[in-house]
Amino acid sequence: MQKQHVNHCNFADHYYNRIKLKKYHLTKCLQNKPRISELARNIPSRNFSCKEFLPIKQENKKSLSENMDAFEKVRTKLETQPQEEYEIINAEIKHGGFVYYQEGCCLVRSKDEEADNDNYEVLFNLEELKLEQPFIDCIRVAPDEKYVAAKIRTEDSEASTCVVVKLGDQPVMEASFPNVSSFEWVKDEEDEDVLFYTFQRNLRCHDVYRATFGDNRRNERFYTEKDPSFFVFLYLTKDSRFLTMNIMNKTTSEVWLIDGMSPWDPPVLIQKRIHGVLYYVEHRDDELYILTNVGEPTEFKLMRTAADTPAIMNWDLFFTMKRNTKVVDLDMFKDHCVLFLKHSNLLYVNVIGLADDSVRSLKLPPWACGFIMDTNSDPKNCPFQLCSPIRPPKYYTYKFSEGKLFEETGHEDPITKTSRVLRIEAKSEDGKLVPMTIFHKTDSEDLQKKPLLVHVYGAYGMDLKMNFRPERRVLVDDGWILAYCHVRGGGELGLQWHADGRLTKKLNGLADLEACIKTLHGQGFSQPSLTTLTAFSAGGVLVGALCNSNPELLRAVTLEAPFLDVLNTMMDTTLPLTLEELEEWGNPSSDEKHKNYIKRYCPYQNIKPKHYPSIHITAYENDERVPLKGIVNYTEKLKEAIVEHAKDTGEGYQAPNIILDIQPGGSHVIEDSHKKITAQIKFLYEELGLDSTSVFENLKKYLKF
């Protein structure tokens, strides 16, 4: 069913991503299998494909030196070495003096100072799992480095396998566990490594296991969550003192503490779940720091209490956020707590001195749209990266001793001079101001005649993705305007922004989106005949609803794994996520008010014979989150409505193109699929009647075909 688990606070993801410039040799690339299989079944509903754009899986080689801005290097070298590209490197973790990461088809480690050269030790060959193009999704190292655990999956499936490798002169796989979601290591009183992990079944994480290895091998179930609307994930506090077992749904959470030094003892409940109360826990010096929305206003605030008196009546208010502030992340250090925030659509870092409760608020560069967190064991520094859709991540470090923020030195990315980022607001029909982030070339003349690509999501309290995507940069370089609409239902302005766009307020998000597009046109950014709209997953609800209510605002739409049949999906309790999603969409099976309200905006339910924009839909054959059946039914009903409208309109009517491209595999969204990217861009250029020659030449600098 729809979409994604929502980790309301990102510090559940303890590892980090970083971007590197990798070198590839074309002769080797051509020997590898394509990223997306050419052997997809010929499903009758597939009426369009882009086989000429099949990507090639790349091999990793050592990166260039870091004494110059990475993106400047790629610009200067691409003309002579077009086989180079950017690649996001996931699941890299530092432990002790080593860095653990994936190199080619292997889990490897190297000394920290040698992490960017070819001097590494192979720990495990992923090909032993007999999976199609496996990659490492997450890595955890046991405290004394006797073991390393890695979660491995493929791009065509969400199912993950966790392998445990015993380290030594000859590393060997000690065990493997299927369908693992989150996992963490602790060490018991006997210095034995204990792995806690959650087992995922039908997209639900309800069971927690703990396992040991070696002579005292054991594997036992530790906890089972009985409420099907809740899921479980594990998080190890920054100081490794406690393993937290987080049990939550979209609006409520409950946390249990597992003693990091006595993992066989019963866990301790911090506070029993209270409907509507979310909380997350960190630890420092026998105190718990609790990020929670309890109390008024119902936005996140930081509280603390003694670790031996964790119940809610003992929580003391420690720090409050400004109104309309999104808490992106929290990082705990020996003497400081660092909050990563988004306020008024700009990024901030608040550094709280724990010795004197001092607060230093740092406003980050206006081009920055997102954080990428860095793992860090150095108590003196807090490193992180900033990124935007058109600019690769750049490193920053806050040095506590100096009380200053330092940025990566080197040549400034030329995009800062050739493009402009604007932040404006649209007024929705009820008077709410809706923030937007806009990118365009600085030297663009007559913006009203430029093509516009609008992005929207608006669900689960999740921010609209604004990470770096090479194809977005190429579009801006080719004269496009990009607009990101931060509508209600998302989380950009805090928890209330989400609450105002869910359940029986979902239509607020639709009104916001309509207001954003009209405001863009009114302020001279493009026009309806050059306006396109894109979304993925649950963002498809608002896009599909707008196509029904105001199709004249748009020329073309691209959707990926879109949620388009809300009513029938939420009435089917056999689907894996229906019960978990009730807090977002409502319960149409038992609540007539919810049922009637969903009918008002559900894209599938409101298709009528009328003129629609052209629509390109990418769907995935075995997607468990958004079932293919709903997308196919929507497409067929839409085509029937268009045919009926064409008959009534008469000769000369140019019907829109409705394209359904069904990809093989069961992954919900393959973000960096080259085939998908090129198919969508080709569609947009053809629909707007634009020459795509230069954009594809530029795109080849980043993507391998």
XYZ file of C-alpha atoms in Angstrom:
705
model
C 0.000 0.000 0.000
C 0.891 3.571 0.150
C 4.108 4.896 0.619
C 6.579 4.795 3.454
C 7.065 4.243 7.133
C 7.491 7.607 8.762
C 10.464 7.998 11.049
C 9.306 11.342 12.412
C 12.790 12.066 13.663
C 15.767 11.237 11.508
C 18.079 10.258 14.319
C 16.676 6.732 13.988
C 19.039 6.529 11.023
C 22.427 6.492 12.708
C 24.470 5.943 9.598
C 24.814 8.604 6.931
C 25.074 9.240 3.228
C 27.800 11.109 1.456
C 28.471 12.020 -2.133
C 31.728 11.226 -3.896
C 33.114 11.538 -7.353
C 33.845 8.022 -8.582
C 35.907 7.029 -11.617
C 34.557 4.347 -13.919
C 36.152 2.602 -16.885
C 33.656 2.220 -19.679
C 34.986 -1.137 -20.862
C 34.232 -2.666 -17.473
C 30.840 -0.977 -17.213
C 29.645 -2.574 -20.410
C 30.319 -6.014 -18.997
C 27.941 -5.529 -16.064
C 24.235 -6.238 -15.958
C 21.800 -3.333 -16.345
C 20.366 -1.741 -13.227
C 16.833 -2.662 -14.257
C 16.334 -6.045 -15.836
C 15.387 -6.241 -19.498
C 13.564 -9.466 -18.760
C 10.399 -7.843 -17.382
C 7.241 -9.697 -18.276
C 5.221 -8.157 -21.090
C 2.244 -7.032 -19.018
C -0.744 -6.067 -21.198
C -1.136 -2.691 -19.445
C 2.384 -1.623 -20.396
C 2.015 0.600 -23.433
C 5.271 2.501 -23.322
C 8.859 1.708 -22.491
C 12.268 3.273 -23.015
C 14.510 0.306 -23.699
C 16.984 2.578 -25.424
C 17.725 4.202 -22.082
C 18.709 1.130 -20.086
C 21.371 2.047 -17.527
C 24.579 0.220 -16.835
C 25.625 -0.726 -13.309
C 28.886 0.972 -12.444
C 31.932 -0.295 -10.607
C 33.467 1.749 -7.836
C 36.997 3.056 -8.035
C 38.887 5.435 -5.852
C 37.674 9.023 -5.586
C 39.551 12.151 -6.474
C 41.293 14.159 -3.784
C 39.123 16.476 -1.714
C 41.237 19.641 -1.868
C 38.811 21.164 -4.388
C 35.053 21.348 -4.471
C 33.869 18.037 -5.933
C 31.349 19.519 -8.287
C 33.854 21.989 -9.732
C 36.110 19.043 -10.479
C 33.422 17.177 -12.324
C 32.618 20.210 -14.433
C 36.244 20.654 -15.479
C 36.863 16.981 -16.187
C 33.608 15.910 -17.813
C 34.591 17.191 -21.224
C 37.644 14.938 -21.391
C 36.395 12.085 -19.184
C 32.650 11.796 -19.791
C 32.508 8.408 -18.103
C 32.703 10.032 -14.651
C 29.562 10.610 -12.632
C 28.254 11.396 -9.186
C 27.119 8.503 -7.092
C 25.469 8.618 -3.688
C 27.368 6.278 -1.371
C 25.096 4.836 1.304
C 25.760 2.872 4.455
C 29.262 3.982 5.285
C 30.149 3.911 8.969
C 33.243 4.772 11.000
C 34.207 2.666 14.000
C 37.488 2.848 15.839
C 40.193 3.558 13.288
C 38.318 1.960 10.389
C 35.701 2.905 7.822
C 33.276 0.164 6.755
C 31.575 0.488 3.371
C 30.679 -1.244 0.103
C 33.253 -1.470 -2.660
C 32.011 -3.177 -5.809
C 30.160 -6.306 -4.682
C 31.955 -6.537 -1.342
C 31.674 -5.324 2.212
C 35.092 -3.899 3.003
C 36.942 -1.881 5.592
C 39.969 0.352 5.441
C 41.864 2.521 7.837
C 40.199 5.888 8.183
C 43.045 7.805 6.563
C 43.027 5.365 3.617
C 39.273 5.363 3.025
C 39.562 6.999 -0.395
C 42.149 4.707 -1.950
C 42.299 1.084 -3.016
C 43.926 -0.202 0.173
C 41.031 -2.053 1.806
C 40.245 -5.434 3.340
C 37.405 -7.524 1.906
C 35.107 -8.793 4.667
C 32.258 -10.366 2.700
C 31.316 -10.918 -0.948
C 27.654 -10.026 -1.465
C 27.424 -12.408 -4.404
C 27.395 -15.289 -1.923
C 23.747 -14.436 -1.213
C 22.763 -15.247 -4.821
C 20.800 -11.989 -5.123
C 20.359 -9.886 -8.261
C 22.590 -6.809 -7.938
C 22.712 -6.638 -4.128
C 23.774 -3.532 -2.230
C 24.415 -2.694 1.415
C 21.675 -0.638 2.999
C 23.006 -0.333 6.552
C 26.105 -1.311 8.583
C 26.615 -1.807 12.318
C 29.895 -2.759 14.022
C 30.034 -4.602 17.360
C 31.577 -2.508 20.185
C 34.996 -4.202 20.204
C 34.974 -4.981 16.467
C 34.711 -8.728 16.776
C 31.698 -8.700 14.443
C 30.140 -6.507 11.796
C 26.525 -6.773 10.646
C 25.281 -5.490 7.288
C 21.749 -5.265 5.907
C 21.695 -6.191 2.229
C 18.918 -5.860 -0.312
C 18.322 -5.356 -4.026
C 16.805 -2.501 -5.979
C 13.929 -4.724 -7.092
C 12.732 -5.625 -3.590
C 12.296 -4.168 -0.120
C 13.186 -7.474 1.540
C 16.527 -7.281 3.373
C 18.972 -9.892 4.610
C 21.219 -9.170 7.569
C 24.586 -10.937 7.475
C 26.900 -11.140 10.484
C 30.614 -11.411 9.720
C 33.162 -12.489 12.305
C 36.246 -10.323 11.936
C 39.781 -11.630 12.120
C 42.665 -12.699 9.911
C 40.164 -14.580 7.752
C 36.718 -12.900 8.027
C 33.868 -15.397 7.796
C 30.088 -15.081 7.667
C 28.807 -16.184 11.061
C 25.055 -15.982 10.405
C 22.379 -14.473 8.206
C 18.825 -13.400 9.067
C 16.059 -12.702 6.515
C 13.655 -9.754 6.531
C 15.557 -7.572 8.992
C 14.682 -3.898 9.299
C 16.585 -2.149 12.130
C 19.422 -3.698 14.164
C 21.979 -2.687 16.797
C 24.837 -4.232 18.795
C 25.333 -4.139 22.583
C 27.784 -5.944 24.873
C 26.693 -7.831 27.989
C 28.378 -8.295 31.382
C 30.424 -11.229 30.055
C 31.813 -9.137 27.166
C 29.645 -11.056 24.739
C 28.275 -9.243 21.699
C 24.487 -9.275 21.446
C 22.672 -8.284 18.251
C 19.126 -6.958 18.581
C 17.106 -6.815 15.373
C 13.542 -6.291 14.181
C 11.873 -8.792 11.884
C 9.726 -7.383 9.081
C 6.778 -9.332 7.718
C 4.441 -7.881 5.068
C 6.046 -4.457 5.565
C 5.272 -4.578 9.291
C 7.917 -4.635 12.030
C 6.298 -6.166 15.109
C 8.925 -8.607 16.409
C 12.270 -7.909 18.094
C 14.924 -10.647 18.369
C 18.287 -10.867 20.104
C 21.111 -13.140 19.022
C 24.610 -14.130 20.122
C 27.304 -15.961 18.198
C 30.343 -18.140 18.640
C 30.295 -20.838 21.329
C 27.190 -19.414 23.016
C 25.115 -19.085 19.894
C 21.450 -18.306 20.477
C 18.611 -16.506 18.706
C 15.369 -15.721 20.530
C 12.357 -13.505 20.183
C 12.550 -10.636 22.643
C 9.332 -8.656 22.055
C 6.163 -8.771 19.948
C 3.930 -5.751 19.390
C 0.279 -6.802 19.455
C -1.308 -3.670 18.000
C -1.164 -4.019 14.176
C -1.251 -0.236 13.681
C 2.128 0.190 15.446
C 5.604 -0.736 14.249
C 8.938 -1.134 16.051
C 12.402 0.203 15.302
C 15.631 0.136 17.311
C 17.963 3.033 18.053
C 21.185 3.035 20.060
C 21.778 6.241 22.013
C 24.784 8.271 20.917
C 26.813 7.198 23.954
C 25.752 3.526 23.473
C 24.477 3.476 27.051
C 20.937 2.400 26.117
C 19.291 0.612 23.257
C 15.873 2.179 22.730
C 12.972 0.117 21.435
C 10.641 2.597 19.752
C 7.043 1.474 19.233
C 5.016 3.945 17.204
C 2.394 4.746 14.652
C 1.898 8.025 12.807
C 0.831 10.032 15.877
C 1.785 8.082 19.012
C 4.943 6.493 20.382
C 6.225 4.463 23.308
C 9.881 3.839 24.183
C 11.514 1.068 26.196
C 15.113 1.203 27.448
C 17.380 -1.814 27.144
C 20.456 -1.485 29.330
C 23.478 -1.413 27.042
C 25.566 -3.148 29.718
C 22.917 -5.637 30.887
C 20.934 -6.548 27.776
C 19.512 -9.696 29.363
C 17.663 -7.692 32.009
C 13.994 -6.821 31.373
C 13.563 -3.530 29.458
C 12.332 -0.436 31.267
C 9.302 1.471 29.980
C 9.848 5.245 29.854
C 6.219 6.228 29.397
C 3.229 4.175 28.324
C 1.789 5.297 24.996
C -0.662 8.188 25.149
C -2.702 8.828 22.024
C -1.302 11.807 20.144
C 1.944 11.988 22.140
C 5.213 11.370 20.293
C 8.582 11.157 22.022
C 12.154 10.129 21.198
C 15.033 9.613 23.605
C 18.747 10.369 23.872
C 21.042 9.892 26.894
C 23.927 11.752 28.519
C 25.441 11.540 32.025
C 22.589 9.545 33.588
C 19.986 11.912 32.119
C 17.476 11.293 29.369
C 16.886 14.037 26.816
C 13.417 13.636 25.382
C 12.189 15.239 22.176
C 8.405 15.291 22.515
C 5.211 17.107 21.538
C 3.549 16.658 24.944
C 1.896 19.798 26.330
C 0.984 23.043 24.600
C 1.689 23.948 21.924
C 1.665 20.429 20.475
C 4.980 20.923 18.708
C 8.303 19.290 19.522
C 10.168 20.560 22.567
C 13.199 19.192 24.399
C 12.740 17.872 27.936
C 14.987 15.965 30.307
C 14.800 13.744 33.350
C 16.986 11.430 35.395
C 17.463 8.059 33.737
C 16.230 6.244 36.856
C 12.958 8.261 36.943
C 11.896 8.266 33.286
C 8.098 8.601 33.606
C 6.368 11.626 32.108
C 5.577 13.265 35.458
C 9.328 13.746 35.947
C 10.031 15.411 32.600
C 11.322 18.974 32.935
C 11.119 21.449 30.066
C 14.615 22.179 28.778
C 14.262 23.934 25.411
C 11.337 25.091 23.263
C 11.252 25.712 19.521
C 9.893 28.721 17.716
C 6.464 28.388 16.138
C 6.349 26.819 12.676
C 9.656 25.060 13.285
C 10.447 21.588 12.025
C 12.900 19.520 14.074
C 14.930 17.680 11.448
C 17.404 15.934 13.726
C 19.144 15.935 17.091
C 22.727 15.011 17.939
C 24.111 14.599 21.441
C 27.702 15.306 22.480
C 29.572 15.234 25.767
C 28.915 18.882 26.602
C 26.511 19.976 23.866
C 23.194 19.126 22.262
C 22.805 20.118 18.608
C 19.382 20.615 17.040
C 18.992 20.718 13.258
C 15.963 22.853 12.453
C 13.899 24.242 9.595
C 12.135 27.540 10.306
C 10.340 29.734 7.768
C 11.692 27.412 5.082
C 15.318 28.161 6.054
C 17.782 25.870 7.821
C 19.254 26.515 11.270
C 21.527 24.785 13.743
C 20.988 25.420 17.452
C 23.911 24.493 19.692
C 22.913 24.114 23.349
C 25.659 24.168 25.955
C 24.706 21.551 28.528
C 26.949 22.955 31.251
C 25.411 26.432 31.268
C 22.233 25.962 29.158
C 23.518 28.532 26.665
C 22.030 28.534 23.169
C 23.755 29.564 19.960
C 21.531 29.725 16.886
C 23.197 29.615 13.470
C 21.351 30.575 10.306
C 22.706 28.459 7.459
C 23.339 29.586 3.854
C 20.109 30.451 2.028
C 20.858 28.039 -0.829
C 20.676 25.058 1.558
C 17.487 22.994 1.506
C 18.420 19.847 3.406
C 20.781 18.260 5.908
C 22.801 15.074 5.515
C 23.922 13.834 8.909
C 27.422 12.576 9.577
C 28.348 9.856 12.055
C 30.805 11.299 14.482
C 32.644 10.065 17.571
C 34.698 13.225 18.026
C 33.242 15.139 21.012
C 34.918 18.371 19.860
C 33.243 18.733 16.469
C 29.822 18.362 14.878
C 30.110 17.663 11.135
C 27.203 17.645 8.685
C 26.450 18.342 5.039
C 24.063 20.749 3.341
C 22.472 20.131 -0.043
C 19.828 21.352 -2.449
C 18.097 19.756 -5.456
C 20.592 21.381 -7.858
C 23.745 21.507 -5.739
C 25.736 18.539 -4.417
C 26.305 18.264 -0.666
C 28.904 20.484 0.938
C 30.632 19.739 4.244
C 30.329 21.945 7.319
C 31.762 21.481 10.807
C 30.801 23.246 14.013
C 33.774 23.386 16.389
C 32.584 23.608 19.961
C 35.834 25.015 21.367
C 35.752 27.972 18.978
C 31.988 28.365 18.852
C 32.167 28.734 15.090
C 30.895 27.021 11.962
C 33.481 26.156 9.306
C 32.658 25.277 5.715
C 34.584 23.076 3.328
C 37.206 25.103 1.529
C 37.823 25.038 -2.196
C 36.293 26.518 -5.303
C 32.709 27.644 -4.978
C 30.202 25.662 -7.011
C 29.476 27.748 -10.142
C 25.756 27.013 -9.766
C 25.713 29.659 -7.007
C 26.374 32.348 -9.634
C 24.429 30.904 -12.545
C 21.205 30.123 -10.670
C 18.933 31.741 -8.128
C 16.961 30.295 -5.215
C 13.836 32.155 -4.105
C 11.514 31.565 -1.198
C 8.033 32.964 -1.618
C 4.599 32.252 -0.159
C 1.199 31.592 -1.663
C -2.029 32.451 0.150
C -4.398 29.491 0.273
C -8.157 29.922 0.153
C -8.435 29.954 3.964
C -5.692 32.566 4.313
C -2.829 30.201 5.213
C 0.548 31.171 3.808
C 2.144 28.230 1.999
C 5.935 28.343 1.494
C 7.588 27.562 -1.827
C 11.219 27.136 -2.886
C 12.033 28.154 -6.462
C 15.149 27.613 -8.598
C 15.947 29.175 -11.979
C 18.872 30.481 -14.017
C 20.014 33.944 -13.069
C 20.233 35.148 -16.666
C 16.820 33.834 -17.714
C 14.823 36.424 -19.587
C 11.028 36.508 -19.668
C 10.423 33.775 -17.099
C 6.793 33.632 -18.182
C 7.906 31.780 -21.311
C 10.057 29.230 -19.452
C 8.937 25.664 -18.656
C 8.020 25.027 -15.021
C 8.298 21.769 -13.069
C 6.343 21.792 -9.781
C 7.095 19.279 -6.991
C 4.679 18.316 -4.201
C 4.207 15.617 -1.547
C 2.054 16.696 1.419
C 1.581 13.579 3.571
C 2.699 11.866 6.797
C 4.381 15.007 8.133
C 7.297 14.304 5.813
C 9.241 17.078 4.134
C 9.276 17.260 0.364
C 12.518 15.638 -0.790
C 15.049 18.301 -1.707
C 18.228 16.252 -1.919
C 20.612 16.710 -4.820
C 19.451 15.127 -8.075
C 21.664 15.600 -11.163
C 18.682 15.622 -13.528
C 17.194 18.609 -11.643
C 20.398 20.556 -12.139
C 20.414 19.706 -15.834
C 16.860 21.019 -16.169
C 17.747 24.322 -14.504
C 20.802 24.649 -16.759
C 18.465 24.121 -19.718
C 16.221 26.991 -18.654
C 13.564 25.287 -16.540
C 12.049 26.751 -13.394
C 11.780 24.307 -10.484
C 9.204 24.999 -7.768
C 8.867 22.976 -4.558
C 5.502 23.488 -2.836
C 5.534 22.783 0.902
C 1.805 22.187 1.354
C -0.108 21.161 4.455
C 0.076 17.477 5.241
C 3.861 17.631 5.007
C 6.094 18.512 7.925
C 8.001 21.605 6.807
C 6.349 23.890 9.382
C 6.114 21.422 12.246
C 3.590 18.919 13.581
C 0.563 21.207 13.231
C 1.328 21.633 9.516
C 0.924 17.884 9.183
C -2.214 17.769 11.334
C -3.819 20.461 9.168
C -3.449 18.266 6.074
C -4.507 14.805 7.205
C -7.768 12.936 7.840
C -10.706 15.326 7.230
C -8.322 18.204 6.437
C -6.670 16.532 3.448
C -8.362 18.979 1.065
C -6.228 21.753 2.609
C -3.236 20.267 0.814
C -5.092 20.367 -2.489
C -6.094 24.006 -1.933
C -2.478 24.835 -1.065
C -1.163 23.213 -4.236
C -3.664 25.067 -6.400
C -2.783 28.358 -4.686
C 0.936 27.731 -5.216
C 0.596 27.156 -8.957
C -1.684 30.171 -9.404
C 0.735 32.323 -7.398
C 3.650 31.173 -9.545
C 1.788 32.100 -12.710
C 0.635 35.376 -11.183
C 4.189 36.372 -10.297
C 5.453 35.685 -13.800
C 6.833 32.166 -13.419
C 5.780 30.297 -16.578
C 2.177 29.751 -17.724
C -0.278 26.819 -17.774
C 0.756 25.620 -21.245
C 4.356 25.233 -19.998
C 3.582 23.968 -16.466
C 4.308 20.411 -15.422
C 3.794 18.695 -12.088
C 5.592 15.732 -10.544
C 5.125 13.592 -7.433
C 5.774 10.135 -6.091
C 3.928 7.776 -3.763
C 1.393 9.578 -1.529
C 2.096 12.822 -3.379
C 0.048 11.304 -6.190
C -3.116 11.909 -4.159
C -2.837 15.702 -4.428
C -1.630 15.610 -8.033
C -4.431 13.271 -9.119
C -6.967 15.398 -7.255
C -5.713 18.587 -8.960
C -5.939 16.911 -12.374
C -9.605 16.266 -11.601
C -10.434 19.692 -10.154
C -8.249 22.143 -12.124
C -6.605 20.399 -15.091
C -6.352 23.711 -16.970
C -3.456 24.730 -14.693
C -1.218 22.013 -16.135
C 0.196 20.751 -19.419
C 1.828 17.497 -18.284
C 2.302 15.352 -15.177
C 4.788 12.648 -14.172
C 3.978 10.295 -11.314
C 6.029 7.531 -9.736
C 4.397 4.684 -7.782
C 1.460 7.046 -7.153
C -1.280 6.453 -4.593
C -4.420 7.122 -6.631
C -7.187 4.933 -5.198
C -7.405 6.014 -1.564
C -10.930 4.787 -0.884
C -10.661 1.194 -2.087
C -7.158 0.802 -0.673
C -8.109 1.998 2.814
C -11.150 -0.276 2.836
C -8.998 -3.332 2.148
C -7.631 -4.436 5.535
C -5.795 -7.387 3.948
C -3.200 -4.990 2.531
C -0.099 -4.759 4.719
C -0.223 -1.074 5.656
C -3.949 -0.277 5.808
C -4.232 -0.438 9.605
C -1.031 1.514 10.068
C -2.306 4.242 7.715
C -5.638 4.925 9.427
C -4.182 7.906 11.301
C -3.315 9.577 7.999
C -6.303 8.862 5.748
C -9.088 7.802 8.110
C -11.144 4.620 8.359
C -13.744 4.515 5.568
C -14.799 0.983 6.546
C -16.225 2.017 9.924
C -16.581 5.796 9.742
C -19.089 7.155 7.223
C -17.715 10.679 7.684
C -14.236 9.503 6.660
C -15.659 7.557 3.740
C -17.588 10.515 2.354
C -14.649 12.872 2.843
C -12.213 10.575 1.008
C -14.700 10.388 -1.853
C -14.388 14.152 -2.260
C -10.686 14.090 -3.165
C -9.766 10.488 -4.107
C -8.278 10.709 -7.637
C -9.835 7.457 -8.843
C -13.306 8.278 -7.532
C -13.464 11.709 -9.179
C -12.428 11.001 -12.760
C -14.912 12.656 -15.139
C -15.077 13.076 -18.935
C -13.064 16.274 -19.409
C -9.759 17.469 -20.788
C -6.825 16.236 -18.701
C -3.131 17.060 -18.865
C -0.908 14.388 -20.369
C 0.209 11.973 -17.653
C 3.215 9.655 -17.448
C 2.996 7.053 -14.664
C 5.874 4.829 -13.574
C 4.674 1.844 -11.563
C 6.439 -1.189 -10.119
C 5.215 -4.663 -10.827
C 5.341 -6.105 -7.299
C 5.039 -2.914 -5.263
C 3.577 -3.856 -1.875
C 3.025 -0.278 -0.731
C 1.044 0.971 -3.724
C -0.532 -2.085 -5.379
C -0.290 -2.140 -9.145
C -3.982 -3.005 -9.432
C -5.071 0.432 -8.214
C -2.763 2.230 -10.659
C -3.925 0.106 -13.600
C -7.593 0.676 -12.692
C -6.988 4.423 -12.455
C -5.244 4.501 -15.844
C -7.986 2.525 -17.574
C -10.765 4.652 -16.079
C -8.918 7.832 -17.041
C -8.472 6.679 -20.629
C -12.167 5.839 -20.865
C -13.088 9.301 -19.607
C -10.758 10.943 -22.129
C -12.223 8.901 -25.001
C -15.734 9.878 -23.929
C -14.755 13.538 -23.729
C -13.137 13.362 -27.174
C -16.381 12.023 -28.673
C -18.354 14.897 -27.190
C -15.763 17.481 -28.288
C -15.714 16.483 -31.939
C -13.063 16.538 -34.644
C -9.856 18.443 -34.126
C -9.634 17.670 -30.424
C -6.102 16.679 -29.390
C -6.401 14.118 -26.607
C -3.730 13.990 -23.910
C -1.221 11.169 -23.776
C -1.718 8.760 -20.876
C 1.332 6.535 -20.454
C 1.719 3.710 -17.960
C 5.271 2.375 -17.743
C 5.382 -0.715 -15.538
C 8.822 -1.593 -14.265
C 9.809 -5.032 -12.960
C 10.574 -5.689 -9.319
C 8.978 -5.006 -5.972
C 10.745 -1.909 -4.717
C 8.444 1.034 -4.051
C 10.577 3.761 -5.618
C 13.900 3.354 -7.431
C 15.044 6.952 -7.043
C 18.165 6.846 -9.201
C 16.857 4.602 -11.989
C 18.409 5.997 -15.168
C 15.708 4.462 -17.282
C 12.972 6.142 -15.252
C 14.727 9.520 -15.245
C 15.299 9.596 -18.983
C 11.781 8.362 -19.767
C 10.225 11.109 -17.644
C 12.395 13.865 -19.097
C 11.746 12.644 -22.651
C 8.010 12.723 -21.922
C 8.084 16.284 -20.536
C 10.088 17.666 -23.452
C 7.843 16.020 -26.036
C 4.652 17.225 -24.353
C 5.906 20.810 -24.166
C 7.304 20.673 -27.701
C 10.864 21.408 -26.553
C 14.123 20.332 -28.147
C 15.699 17.760 -25.810
C 19.035 17.404 -27.627
C 21.081 19.525 -25.243
C 19.447 18.248 -22.075
C 20.262 14.636 -22.923
C 23.810 15.527 -23.869
C 24.216 17.200 -20.493
C 22.458 14.354 -18.706
C 24.979 11.889 -20.139
C 27.623 13.650 -18.103
C 25.969 12.255 -14.984
C 24.112 9.113 -16.034
C 25.506 6.102 -17.862
C 23.444 4.654 -20.703
